[in-house]
Every structure is written in C-alpha cells, then in structure tokens.
Amino acid sequence: MADDSSIADVVMHPVRLRIIQQLGGRSLTTAQLRAALPDVTQATLYRHVATLVDAGILTVTEERKVRGAVERTLALGDRMAHVDQTELRAMSDAQLRSAFLAFLGDVSADFDRFVDGADPSLRDFVGFGRVPLYVDAPGLAAIQAGLSELLAPYLSERGDGQRRVSLATVLIPEPDAPGPVPRSQADD
C-alpha cells in the first residue's frame, strides 16, 4: 500500500533515482537490479527498493522461489516516479537545490559509466546540448505534450534490437532580463 509521503521525499535519493532509472520502461528482477547497480550493496539496494514499493513508486509484478529465497520482479508502480509542479512549488529552496543536485549527480554518474565503458561505437548514441526557448505557459505545455507524444513509442522495451539510452531534460527559467532597446534609443 502506498504511503502518503511526497514523491519528491521518496525519489530524491541518489540510489532510489538510479533504481527508478533502471526500471523505466521495463521490469527487472532484484538480481538484475543488483547486476545493473554493482556499486550498491545488496542490503542498501533492498532497503531502497522496499521504500519505493511502500510508497507505490515501484510495484512487484511477480514473485518466484529461487534457491529457497523469494525473487521479486519489479516495475514502476501506479504512482509515477515524477515530481510534479505542485510538489516542486511546495519545496523549500534548499530542498529544490538538493533535488536538482541529486538529479544532476545521477546523470553525471550515468555519463561517467558511459565514458568508462570500453565500447567507442556507443558514442553514436551520446549527445548533449543547450538551447534557449522563448515560451509562455501554453507554449511550454504544447512542447511537453508534443514531446510526450513523440517519445511514447520509445518508452518500453520491444526486444527488436534497440539500444537503451537515457534522455534527461532540464528547464530553467532565466531571470527577467532587459528587453531589446527600442530603435529610437539605440540611435542616440
């Protein structure tokens, strides 16, 4: 049963973020999670999995006996692992900074694992960039809806030779800056 803690309180821990990232779009056994996160001890992994299951972020889709122990298969649960705008607005400045740093740390660790990997052919799948956008609230909503529609077919593993990649997005509004100088003042 999901508890009432905010999603931000539950998911904004580096290990929990990594678990959620591993499960995005697929189901994994606890053994597969351990293999995917070799630097996380088994006890720590199980403790964080239990927290995510209790909060409804993860769900157990299957249980089976393996050598006398119960092996669980996990997937993202009904309570989506996403911090919504209401929760972001409710965070203090310190909580927001902490959440953002946890997010960046997770992305940075993924990038380090990629760079440390020995397969240079994977560089065809890496990219990063930054571009300013000029939007109002309805325009941003339209962009987000369009991205959701564009990405929907790629969110689940189909088993037909795709490569799993991580797409991270960050929206940071710039502080109000002075607008362009009116032509009559620019000519002075």
mmCIF file with all atom_site columns, C-alpha atoms in Angstrom:
data_model
loop_
_atom_site.group_PDB
_atom_site.id
_atom_site.type_symbol
_atom_site.label_atom_id
_atom_site.label_alt_id
_atom_site.label_comp_id
_atom_site.label_asym_id
_atom_site.label_entity_id
_atom_site.label_seq_id
_atom_site.pdbx_PDB_ins_code
_atom_site.Cartn_x
_atom_site.Cartn_y
_atom_site.Cartn_z
_atom_site.occupancy
_atom_site.B_iso_or_equiv
_atom_site.pdbx_formal_charge
_atom_site.auth_seq_id
_atom_site.auth_comp_id
_atom_site.auth_asym_id
_atom_site.auth_atom_id
_atom_site.pdbx_PDB_model_num
ATOM 1   C CA . MET A 1 1   ? 0.000  0.000   0.000   1.00 0.00 ? 1   MET A CA 1
ATOM 2   C CA . ALA A 1 2   ? 1.390  3.395   -0.962  1.00 0.00 ? 2   ALA A CA 1
ATOM 3   C CA . ASP A 1 3   ? 2.157  5.794   1.858   1.00 0.00 ? 3   ASP A CA 1
ATOM 4   C CA . ASP A 1 4   ? 1.327  9.485   1.746   1.00 0.00 ? 4   ASP A CA 1
ATOM 5   C CA . SER A 1 5   ? 4.864  10.886  1.613   1.00 0.00 ? 5   SER A CA 1
ATOM 6   C CA . SER A 1 6   ? 5.559  13.184  -1.285  1.00 0.00 ? 6   SER A CA 1
ATOM 7   C CA . ILE A 1 7   ? 7.137  11.630  -4.329  1.00 0.00 ? 7   ILE A CA 1
ATOM 8   C CA . ALA A 1 8   ? 9.970  14.150  -4.006  1.00 0.00 ? 8   ALA A CA 1
ATOM 9   C CA . ASP A 1 9   ? 10.750 12.960  -0.468  1.00 0.00 ? 9   ASP A CA 1
ATOM 10  C CA . VAL A 1 10  ? 10.925 9.368   -1.676  1.00 0.00 ? 10  VAL A CA 1
ATOM 11  C CA . VAL A 1 11  ? 12.664 9.546   -5.041  1.00 0.00 ? 11  VAL A CA 1
ATOM 12  C CA . MET A 1 12  ? 15.199 12.316  -4.482  1.00 0.00 ? 12  MET A CA 1
ATOM 13  C CA . HIS A 1 13  ? 17.833 9.991   -3.107  1.00 0.00 ? 13  HIS A CA 1
ATOM 14  C CA . PRO A 1 14  ? 20.724 9.054   -5.427  1.00 0.00 ? 14  PRO A CA 1
ATOM 15  C CA . VAL A 1 15  ? 20.281 5.278   -5.046  1.00 0.00 ? 15  VAL A CA 1
ATOM 16  C CA . ARG A 1 16  ? 16.491 5.469   -5.460  1.00 0.00 ? 16  ARG A CA 1
ATOM 17  C CA . LEU A 1 17  ? 16.877 7.635   -8.556  1.00 0.00 ? 17  LEU A CA 1
ATOM 18  C CA . ARG A 1 18  ? 19.198 5.022   -10.054 1.00 0.00 ? 18  ARG A CA 1
ATOM 19  C CA . ILE A 1 19  ? 16.753 2.198   -9.266  1.00 0.00 ? 19  ILE A CA 1
ATOM 20  C CA . ILE A 1 20  ? 13.899 4.121   -10.915 1.00 0.00 ? 20  ILE A CA 1
ATOM 21  C CA . GLN A 1 21  ? 16.080 4.896   -13.933 1.00 0.00 ? 21  GLN A CA 1
ATOM 22  C CA . GLN A 1 22  ? 16.925 1.207   -14.350 1.00 0.00 ? 22  GLN A CA 1
ATOM 23  C CA . LEU A 1 23  ? 13.252 0.218   -14.258 1.00 0.00 ? 23  LEU A CA 1
ATOM 24  C CA . GLY A 1 24  ? 11.961 2.887   -16.631 1.00 0.00 ? 24  GLY A CA 1
ATOM 25  C CA . GLY A 1 25  ? 10.031 1.106   -19.382 1.00 0.00 ? 25  GLY A CA 1
ATOM 26  C CA . ARG A 1 26  ? 10.884 -2.427  -18.256 1.00 0.00 ? 26  ARG A CA 1
ATOM 27  C CA . SER A 1 27  ? 10.602 -4.987  -15.471 1.00 0.00 ? 27  SER A CA 1
ATOM 28  C CA . LEU A 1 28  ? 13.676 -6.330  -13.704 1.00 0.00 ? 28  LEU A CA 1
ATOM 29  C CA . THR A 1 29  ? 14.271 -8.922  -11.042 1.00 0.00 ? 29  THR A CA 1
ATOM 30  C CA . THR A 1 30  ? 16.104 -7.911  -7.899  1.00 0.00 ? 30  THR A CA 1
ATOM 31  C CA . ALA A 1 31  ? 19.075 -9.945  -9.176  1.00 0.00 ? 31  ALA A CA 1
ATOM 32  C CA . GLN A 1 32  ? 19.067 -7.942  -12.417 1.00 0.00 ? 32  GLN A CA 1
ATOM 33  C CA . LEU A 1 33  ? 18.945 -4.710  -10.418 1.00 0.00 ? 33  LEU A CA 1
ATOM 34  C CA . ARG A 1 34  ? 21.927 -5.861  -8.338  1.00 0.00 ? 34  ARG A CA 1
ATOM 35  C CA . ALA A 1 35  ? 23.846 -6.601  -11.555 1.00 0.00 ? 35  ALA A CA 1
ATOM 36  C CA . ALA A 1 36  ? 22.925 -3.199  -13.015 1.00 0.00 ? 36  ALA A CA 1
ATOM 37  C CA . LEU A 1 37  ? 23.997 -1.372  -9.834  1.00 0.00 ? 37  LEU A CA 1
ATOM 38  C CA . PRO A 1 38  ? 27.113 -3.285  -8.721  1.00 0.00 ? 38  PRO A CA 1
ATOM 39  C CA . ASP A 1 39  ? 28.394 -0.451  -6.517  1.00 0.00 ? 39  ASP A CA 1
ATOM 40  C CA . VAL A 1 40  ? 25.255 -0.589  -4.322  1.00 0.00 ? 40  VAL A CA 1
ATOM 41  C CA . THR A 1 41  ? 25.397 -3.221  -1.589  1.00 0.00 ? 41  THR A CA 1
ATOM 42  C CA . GLN A 1 42  ? 22.624 -5.808  -1.558  1.00 0.00 ? 42  GLN A CA 1
ATOM 43  C CA . ALA A 1 43  ? 21.286 -4.641  1.822   1.00 0.00 ? 43  ALA A CA 1
ATOM 44  C CA . THR A 1 44  ? 21.212 -0.995  0.691   1.00 0.00 ? 44  THR A CA 1
ATOM 45  C CA . LEU A 1 45  ? 19.522 -1.914  -2.579  1.00 0.00 ? 45  LEU A CA 1
ATOM 46  C CA . TYR A 1 46  ? 16.837 -3.976  -0.836  1.00 0.00 ? 46  TYR A CA 1
ATOM 47  C CA . ARG A 1 47  ? 16.201 -1.228  1.730   1.00 0.00 ? 47  ARG A CA 1
ATOM 48  C CA . HIS A 1 48  ? 15.679 1.382   -1.018  1.00 0.00 ? 48  HIS A CA 1
ATOM 49  C CA . VAL A 1 49  ? 13.553 -0.991  -3.112  1.00 0.00 ? 49  VAL A CA 1
ATOM 50  C CA . ALA A 1 50  ? 11.344 -1.574  -0.050  1.00 0.00 ? 50  ALA A CA 1
ATOM 51  C CA . THR A 1 51  ? 10.955 2.190   0.437   1.00 0.00 ? 51  THR A CA 1
ATOM 52  C CA . LEU A 1 52  ? 9.961  2.634   -3.220  1.00 0.00 ? 52  LEU A CA 1
ATOM 53  C CA . VAL A 1 53  ? 7.484  -0.277  -3.068  1.00 0.00 ? 53  VAL A CA 1
ATOM 54  C CA . ASP A 1 54  ? 5.947  1.049   0.165   1.00 0.00 ? 54  ASP A CA 1
ATOM 55  C CA . ALA A 1 55  ? 5.482  4.463   -1.483  1.00 0.00 ? 55  ALA A CA 1
ATOM 56  C CA . GLY A 1 56  ? 3.832  2.955   -4.572  1.00 0.00 ? 56  GLY A CA 1
ATOM 57  C CA . ILE A 1 57  ? 6.649  4.123   -6.851  1.00 0.00 ? 57  ILE A CA 1
ATOM 58  C CA . LEU A 1 58  ? 7.560  0.502   -7.637  1.00 0.00 ? 58  LEU A CA 1
ATOM 59  C CA . THR A 1 59  ? 5.285  -2.491  -7.836  1.00 0.00 ? 59  THR A CA 1
ATOM 60  C CA . VAL A 1 60  ? 6.069  -6.189  -7.534  1.00 0.00 ? 60  VAL A CA 1
ATOM 61  C CA . THR A 1 61  ? 4.837  -7.815  -10.743 1.00 0.00 ? 61  THR A CA 1
ATOM 62  C CA . GLU A 1 62  ? 5.975  -11.357 -9.946  1.00 0.00 ? 62  GLU A CA 1
ATOM 63  C CA . GLU A 1 63  ? 7.471  -13.414 -7.138  1.00 0.00 ? 63  GLU A CA 1
ATOM 64  C CA . ARG A 1 64  ? 9.155  -16.791 -7.512  1.00 0.00 ? 64  ARG A CA 1
ATOM 65  C CA . LYS A 1 65  ? 11.289 -19.101 -5.404  1.00 0.00 ? 65  LYS A CA 1
ATOM 66  C CA . VAL A 1 66  ? 14.967 -19.210 -6.331  1.00 0.00 ? 66  VAL A CA 1
ATOM 67  C CA . ARG A 1 67  ? 17.183 -21.484 -4.206  1.00 0.00 ? 67  ARG A CA 1
ATOM 68  C CA . GLY A 1 68  ? 14.889 -21.089 -1.193  1.00 0.00 ? 68  GLY A CA 1
ATOM 69  C CA . ALA A 1 69  ? 14.600 -17.294 -1.426  1.00 0.00 ? 69  ALA A CA 1
ATOM 70  C CA . VAL A 1 70  ? 11.841 -15.233 -3.000  1.00 0.00 ? 70  VAL A CA 1
ATOM 71  C CA . GLU A 1 71  ? 12.968 -13.301 -6.066  1.00 0.00 ? 71  GLU A CA 1
ATOM 72  C CA . ARG A 1 72  ? 10.769 -10.379 -6.975  1.00 0.00 ? 72  ARG A CA 1
ATOM 73  C CA . THR A 1 73  ? 10.276 -8.812  -10.383 1.00 0.00 ? 73  THR A CA 1
ATOM 74  C CA . LEU A 1 74  ? 9.768  -5.065  -10.148 1.00 0.00 ? 74  LEU A CA 1
ATOM 75  C CA . ALA A 1 75  ? 8.340  -2.355  -12.401 1.00 0.00 ? 75  ALA A CA 1
ATOM 76  C CA . LEU A 1 76  ? 7.326  1.261   -11.964 1.00 0.00 ? 76  LEU A CA 1
ATOM 77  C CA . GLY A 1 77  ? 4.091  1.402   -9.987  1.00 0.00 ? 77  GLY A CA 1
ATOM 78  C CA . ASP A 1 78  ? 0.837  3.283   -10.358 1.00 0.00 ? 78  ASP A CA 1
ATOM 79  C CA . ARG A 1 79  ? 2.247  6.300   -8.561  1.00 0.00 ? 79  ARG A CA 1
ATOM 80  C CA . MET A 1 80  ? 4.537  7.656   -11.226 1.00 0.00 ? 80  MET A CA 1
ATOM 81  C CA . ALA A 1 81  ? 8.086  8.497   -10.229 1.00 0.00 ? 81  ALA A CA 1
ATOM 82  C CA . HIS A 1 82  ? 7.777  12.102  -11.276 1.00 0.00 ? 82  HIS A CA 1
ATOM 83  C CA . VAL A 1 83  ? 7.889  15.213  -9.166  1.00 0.00 ? 83  VAL A CA 1
ATOM 84  C CA . ASP A 1 84  ? 5.033  17.364  -10.426 1.00 0.00 ? 84  ASP A CA 1
ATOM 85  C CA . GLN A 1 85  ? 4.770  21.157  -10.430 1.00 0.00 ? 85  GLN A CA 1
ATOM 86  C CA . THR A 1 86  ? 2.693  21.234  -7.243  1.00 0.00 ? 86  THR A CA 1
ATOM 87  C CA . GLU A 1 87  ? 5.400  19.339  -5.360  1.00 0.00 ? 87  GLU A CA 1
ATOM 88  C CA . LEU A 1 88  ? 8.164  21.472  -6.885  1.00 0.00 ? 88  LEU A CA 1
ATOM 89  C CA . ARG A 1 89  ? 6.377  24.667  -5.757  1.00 0.00 ? 89  ARG A CA 1
ATOM 90  C CA . ALA A 1 90  ? 5.974  23.236  -2.231  1.00 0.00 ? 90  ALA A CA 1
ATOM 91  C CA . MET A 1 91  ? 9.713  22.568  -1.841  1.00 0.00 ? 91  MET A CA 1
ATOM 92  C CA . SER A 1 92  ? 11.912 24.994  0.043   1.00 0.00 ? 92  SER A CA 1
ATOM 93  C CA . ASP A 1 93  ? 14.858 26.491  -1.843  1.00 0.00 ? 93  ASP A CA 1
ATOM 94  C CA . ALA A 1 94  ? 17.189 24.062  -0.041  1.00 0.00 ? 94  ALA A CA 1
ATOM 95  C CA . GLN A 1 95  ? 15.005 21.050  -0.936  1.00 0.00 ? 95  GLN A CA 1
ATOM 96  C CA . LEU A 1 96  ? 14.805 22.172  -4.568  1.00 0.00 ? 96  LEU A CA 1
ATOM 97  C CA . ARG A 1 97  ? 18.589 22.586  -4.762  1.00 0.00 ? 97  ARG A CA 1
ATOM 98  C CA . SER A 1 98  ? 19.105 19.196  -3.133  1.00 0.00 ? 98  SER A CA 1
ATOM 99  C CA . ALA A 1 99  ? 16.672 17.503  -5.537  1.00 0.00 ? 99  ALA A CA 1
ATOM 100 C CA . PHE A 1 100 ? 18.325 19.127  -8.549  1.00 0.00 ? 100 PHE A CA 1
ATOM 101 C CA . LEU A 1 101 ? 21.809 18.144  -7.359  1.00 0.00 ? 101 LEU A CA 1
ATOM 102 C CA . ALA A 1 102 ? 20.633 14.553  -6.840  1.00 0.00 ? 102 ALA A CA 1
ATOM 103 C CA . PHE A 1 103 ? 19.252 14.577  -10.398 1.00 0.00 ? 103 PHE A CA 1
ATOM 104 C CA . LEU A 1 104 ? 22.489 16.027  -11.812 1.00 0.00 ? 104 LEU A CA 1
ATOM 105 C CA . GLY A 1 105 ? 24.566 13.564  -9.802  1.00 0.00 ? 105 GLY A CA 1
ATOM 106 C CA . ASP A 1 106 ? 22.581 10.681  -11.260 1.00 0.00 ? 106 ASP A CA 1
ATOM 107 C CA . VAL A 1 107 ? 23.007 11.990  -14.824 1.00 0.00 ? 107 VAL A CA 1
ATOM 108 C CA . SER A 1 108 ? 26.715 12.606  -14.206 1.00 0.00 ? 108 SER A CA 1
ATOM 109 C CA . ALA A 1 109 ? 27.217 9.086   -12.824 1.00 0.00 ? 109 ALA A CA 1
ATOM 110 C CA . ASP A 1 110 ? 25.481 7.622   -15.890 1.00 0.00 ? 110 ASP A CA 1
ATOM 111 C CA . PHE A 1 111 ? 27.779 9.685   -18.112 1.00 0.00 ? 111 PHE A CA 1
ATOM 112 C CA . ASP A 1 112 ? 30.861 8.522   -16.183 1.00 0.00 ? 112 ASP A CA 1
ATOM 113 C CA . ARG A 1 113 ? 29.789 4.877   -16.592 1.00 0.00 ? 113 ARG A CA 1
ATOM 114 C CA . PHE A 1 114 ? 29.327 5.500   -20.323 1.00 0.00 ? 114 PHE A CA 1
ATOM 115 C CA . VAL A 1 115 ? 32.747 7.147   -20.735 1.00 0.00 ? 115 VAL A CA 1
ATOM 116 C CA . ASP A 1 116 ? 34.444 4.447   -18.633 1.00 0.00 ? 116 ASP A CA 1
ATOM 117 C CA . GLY A 1 117 ? 32.899 1.726   -20.829 1.00 0.00 ? 117 GLY A CA 1
ATOM 118 C CA . ALA A 1 118 ? 35.216 0.298   -23.445 1.00 0.00 ? 118 ALA A CA 1
ATOM 119 C CA . ASP A 1 119 ? 32.923 0.468   -26.492 1.00 0.00 ? 119 ASP A CA 1
ATOM 120 C CA . PRO A 1 120 ? 33.697 3.559   -28.627 1.00 0.00 ? 120 PRO A CA 1
ATOM 121 C CA . SER A 1 121 ? 30.897 2.659   -31.077 1.00 0.00 ? 121 SER A CA 1
ATOM 122 C CA . LEU A 1 122 ? 28.404 3.792   -28.429 1.00 0.00 ? 122 LEU A CA 1
ATOM 123 C CA . ARG A 1 123 ? 29.484 7.387   -29.000 1.00 0.00 ? 123 ARG A CA 1
ATOM 124 C CA . ASP A 1 124 ? 26.990 7.416   -31.879 1.00 0.00 ? 124 ASP A CA 1
ATOM 125 C CA . PHE A 1 125 ? 24.265 7.356   -29.197 1.00 0.00 ? 125 PHE A CA 1
ATOM 126 C CA . VAL A 1 126 ? 25.554 10.182  -26.964 1.00 0.00 ? 126 VAL A CA 1
ATOM 127 C CA . GLY A 1 127 ? 24.751 13.847  -27.289 1.00 0.00 ? 127 GLY A CA 1
ATOM 128 C CA . PHE A 1 128 ? 24.082 16.897  -25.224 1.00 0.00 ? 128 PHE A CA 1
ATOM 129 C CA . GLY A 1 129 ? 23.243 20.478  -25.948 1.00 0.00 ? 129 GLY A CA 1
ATOM 130 C CA . ARG A 1 130 ? 21.544 23.555  -24.691 1.00 0.00 ? 130 ARG A CA 1
ATOM 131 C CA . VAL A 1 131 ? 19.220 25.883  -26.498 1.00 0.00 ? 131 VAL A CA 1
ATOM 132 C CA . PRO A 1 132 ? 17.187 28.872  -25.306 1.00 0.00 ? 132 PRO A CA 1
ATOM 133 C CA . LEU A 1 133 ? 13.444 28.715  -25.912 1.00 0.00 ? 133 LEU A CA 1
ATOM 134 C CA . TYR A 1 134 ? 11.012 31.629  -25.835 1.00 0.00 ? 134 TYR A CA 1
ATOM 135 C CA . VAL A 1 135 ? 7.722  30.321  -24.482 1.00 0.00 ? 135 VAL A CA 1
ATOM 136 C CA . ASP A 1 136 ? 4.732  31.212  -22.394 1.00 0.00 ? 136 ASP A CA 1
ATOM 137 C CA . ALA A 1 137 ? 2.886  28.686  -20.204 1.00 0.00 ? 137 ALA A CA 1
ATOM 138 C CA . PRO A 1 138 ? 0.611  27.401  -23.022 1.00 0.00 ? 138 PRO A CA 1
ATOM 139 C CA . GLY A 1 139 ? 3.604  27.115  -25.366 1.00 0.00 ? 139 GLY A CA 1
ATOM 140 C CA . LEU A 1 140 ? 5.558  25.119  -22.793 1.00 0.00 ? 140 LEU A CA 1
ATOM 141 C CA . ALA A 1 141 ? 2.541  22.851  -22.248 1.00 0.00 ? 141 ALA A CA 1
ATOM 142 C CA . ALA A 1 142 ? 2.349  22.295  -26.016 1.00 0.00 ? 142 ALA A CA 1
ATOM 143 C CA . ILE A 1 143 ? 6.065  21.426  -26.172 1.00 0.00 ? 143 ILE A CA 1
ATOM 144 C CA . GLN A 1 144 ? 5.711  18.974  -23.276 1.00 0.00 ? 144 GLN A CA 1
ATOM 145 C CA . ALA A 1 145 ? 2.636  17.342  -24.841 1.00 0.00 ? 145 ALA A CA 1
ATOM 146 C CA . GLY A 1 146 ? 4.425  17.084  -28.188 1.00 0.00 ? 146 GLY A CA 1
ATOM 147 C CA . LEU A 1 147 ? 7.490  15.523  -26.584 1.00 0.00 ? 147 LEU A CA 1
ATOM 148 C CA . SER A 1 148 ? 5.309  13.044  -24.692 1.00 0.00 ? 148 SER A CA 1
ATOM 149 C CA . GLU A 1 149 ? 3.612  12.033  -27.933 1.00 0.00 ? 149 GLU A CA 1
ATOM 150 C CA . LEU A 1 150 ? 6.923  11.821  -29.808 1.00 0.00 ? 150 LEU A CA 1
ATOM 151 C CA . LEU A 1 151 ? 8.616  9.718   -27.108 1.00 0.00 ? 151 LEU A CA 1
ATOM 152 C CA . ALA A 1 152 ? 5.676  7.401   -26.263 1.00 0.00 ? 152 ALA A CA 1
ATOM 153 C CA . PRO A 1 153 ? 6.620  4.648   -28.775 1.00 0.00 ? 153 PRO A CA 1
ATOM 154 C CA . TYR A 1 154 ? 10.157 4.506   -27.344 1.00 0.00 ? 154 TYR A CA 1
ATOM 155 C CA . LEU A 1 155 ? 9.368  4.255   -23.616 1.00 0.00 ? 155 LEU A CA 1
ATOM 156 C CA . SER A 1 156 ? 9.024  0.465   -23.465 1.00 0.00 ? 156 SER A CA 1
ATOM 157 C CA . GLU A 1 157 ? 11.456 -2.217  -24.480 1.00 0.00 ? 157 GLU A CA 1
ATOM 158 C CA . ARG A 1 158 ? 10.193 -4.109  -27.522 1.00 0.00 ? 158 ARG A CA 1
ATOM 159 C CA . GLY A 1 159 ? 13.072 -6.534  -27.892 1.00 0.00 ? 159 GLY A CA 1
ATOM 160 C CA . ASP A 1 160 ? 13.791 -5.760  -31.548 1.00 0.00 ? 160 ASP A CA 1
ATOM 161 C CA . GLY A 1 161 ? 17.425 -4.654  -31.304 1.00 0.00 ? 161 GLY A CA 1
ATOM 162 C CA . GLN A 1 162 ? 17.016 -1.205  -29.796 1.00 0.00 ? 162 GLN A CA 1
ATOM 163 C CA . ARG A 1 163 ? 19.657 0.278   -27.520 1.00 0.00 ? 163 ARG A CA 1
ATOM 164 C CA . ARG A 1 164 ? 18.554 1.723   -24.188 1.00 0.00 ? 164 ARG A CA 1
ATOM 165 C CA . VAL A 1 165 ? 19.504 5.408   -23.829 1.00 0.00 ? 165 VAL A CA 1
ATOM 166 C CA . SER A 1 166 ? 18.693 7.968   -21.164 1.00 0.00 ? 166 SER A CA 1
ATOM 167 C CA . LEU A 1 167 ? 17.135 11.290  -22.146 1.00 0.00 ? 167 LEU A CA 1
ATOM 168 C CA . ALA A 1 168 ? 17.386 13.916  -19.412 1.00 0.00 ? 168 ALA A CA 1
ATOM 169 C CA . THR A 1 169 ? 15.652 17.266  -19.665 1.00 0.00 ? 169 THR A CA 1
ATOM 170 C CA . VAL A 1 170 ? 16.087 20.396  -17.599 1.00 0.00 ? 170 VAL A CA 1
ATOM 171 C CA . LEU A 1 171 ? 14.014 23.557  -17.840 1.00 0.00 ? 171 LEU A CA 1
ATOM 172 C CA . ILE A 1 172 ? 15.482 26.568  -16.065 1.00 0.00 ? 172 ILE A CA 1
ATOM 173 C CA . PRO A 1 173 ? 13.681 29.873  -16.470 1.00 0.00 ? 173 PRO A CA 1
ATOM 174 C CA . GLU A 1 174 ? 16.063 32.788  -16.853 1.00 0.00 ? 174 GLU A CA 1
ATOM 175 C CA . PRO A 1 175 ? 15.530 35.802  -14.629 1.00 0.00 ? 175 PRO A CA 1
ATOM 176 C CA . ASP A 1 176 ? 13.818 38.711  -16.311 1.00 0.00 ? 176 ASP A CA 1
ATOM 177 C CA . ALA A 1 177 ? 16.386 40.471  -18.432 1.00 0.00 ? 177 ALA A CA 1
ATOM 178 C CA . PRO A 1 178 ? 16.034 43.839  -20.047 1.00 0.00 ? 178 PRO A CA 1
ATOM 179 C CA . GLY A 1 179 ? 14.388 43.526  -23.421 1.00 0.00 ? 179 GLY A CA 1
ATOM 180 C CA . PRO A 1 180 ? 15.794 44.869  -26.659 1.00 0.00 ? 180 PRO A CA 1
ATOM 181 C CA . VAL A 1 181 ? 16.455 48.600  -26.677 1.00 0.00 ? 181 VAL A CA 1
ATOM 182 C CA . PRO A 1 182 ? 13.765 50.450  -28.666 1.00 0.00 ? 182 PRO A CA 1
ATOM 183 C CA . ARG A 1 183 ? 15.090 51.688  -32.009 1.00 0.00 ? 183 ARG A CA 1
ATOM 184 C CA . SER A 1 184 ? 14.753 55.383  -31.119 1.00 0.00 ? 184 SER A CA 1
ATOM 185 C CA . GLN A 1 185 ? 17.022 54.932  -28.054 1.00 0.00 ? 185 GLN A CA 1
ATOM 186 C CA . ALA A 1 186 ? 19.503 52.718  -29.921 1.00 0.00 ? 186 ALA A CA 1
ATOM 187 C CA . ASP A 1 187 ? 20.153 55.504  -32.446 1.00 0.00 ? 187 ASP A CA 1
ATOM 188 C CA . ASP A 1 188 ? 21.201 58.064  -29.769 1.00 0.00 ? 188 ASP A CA 1
#
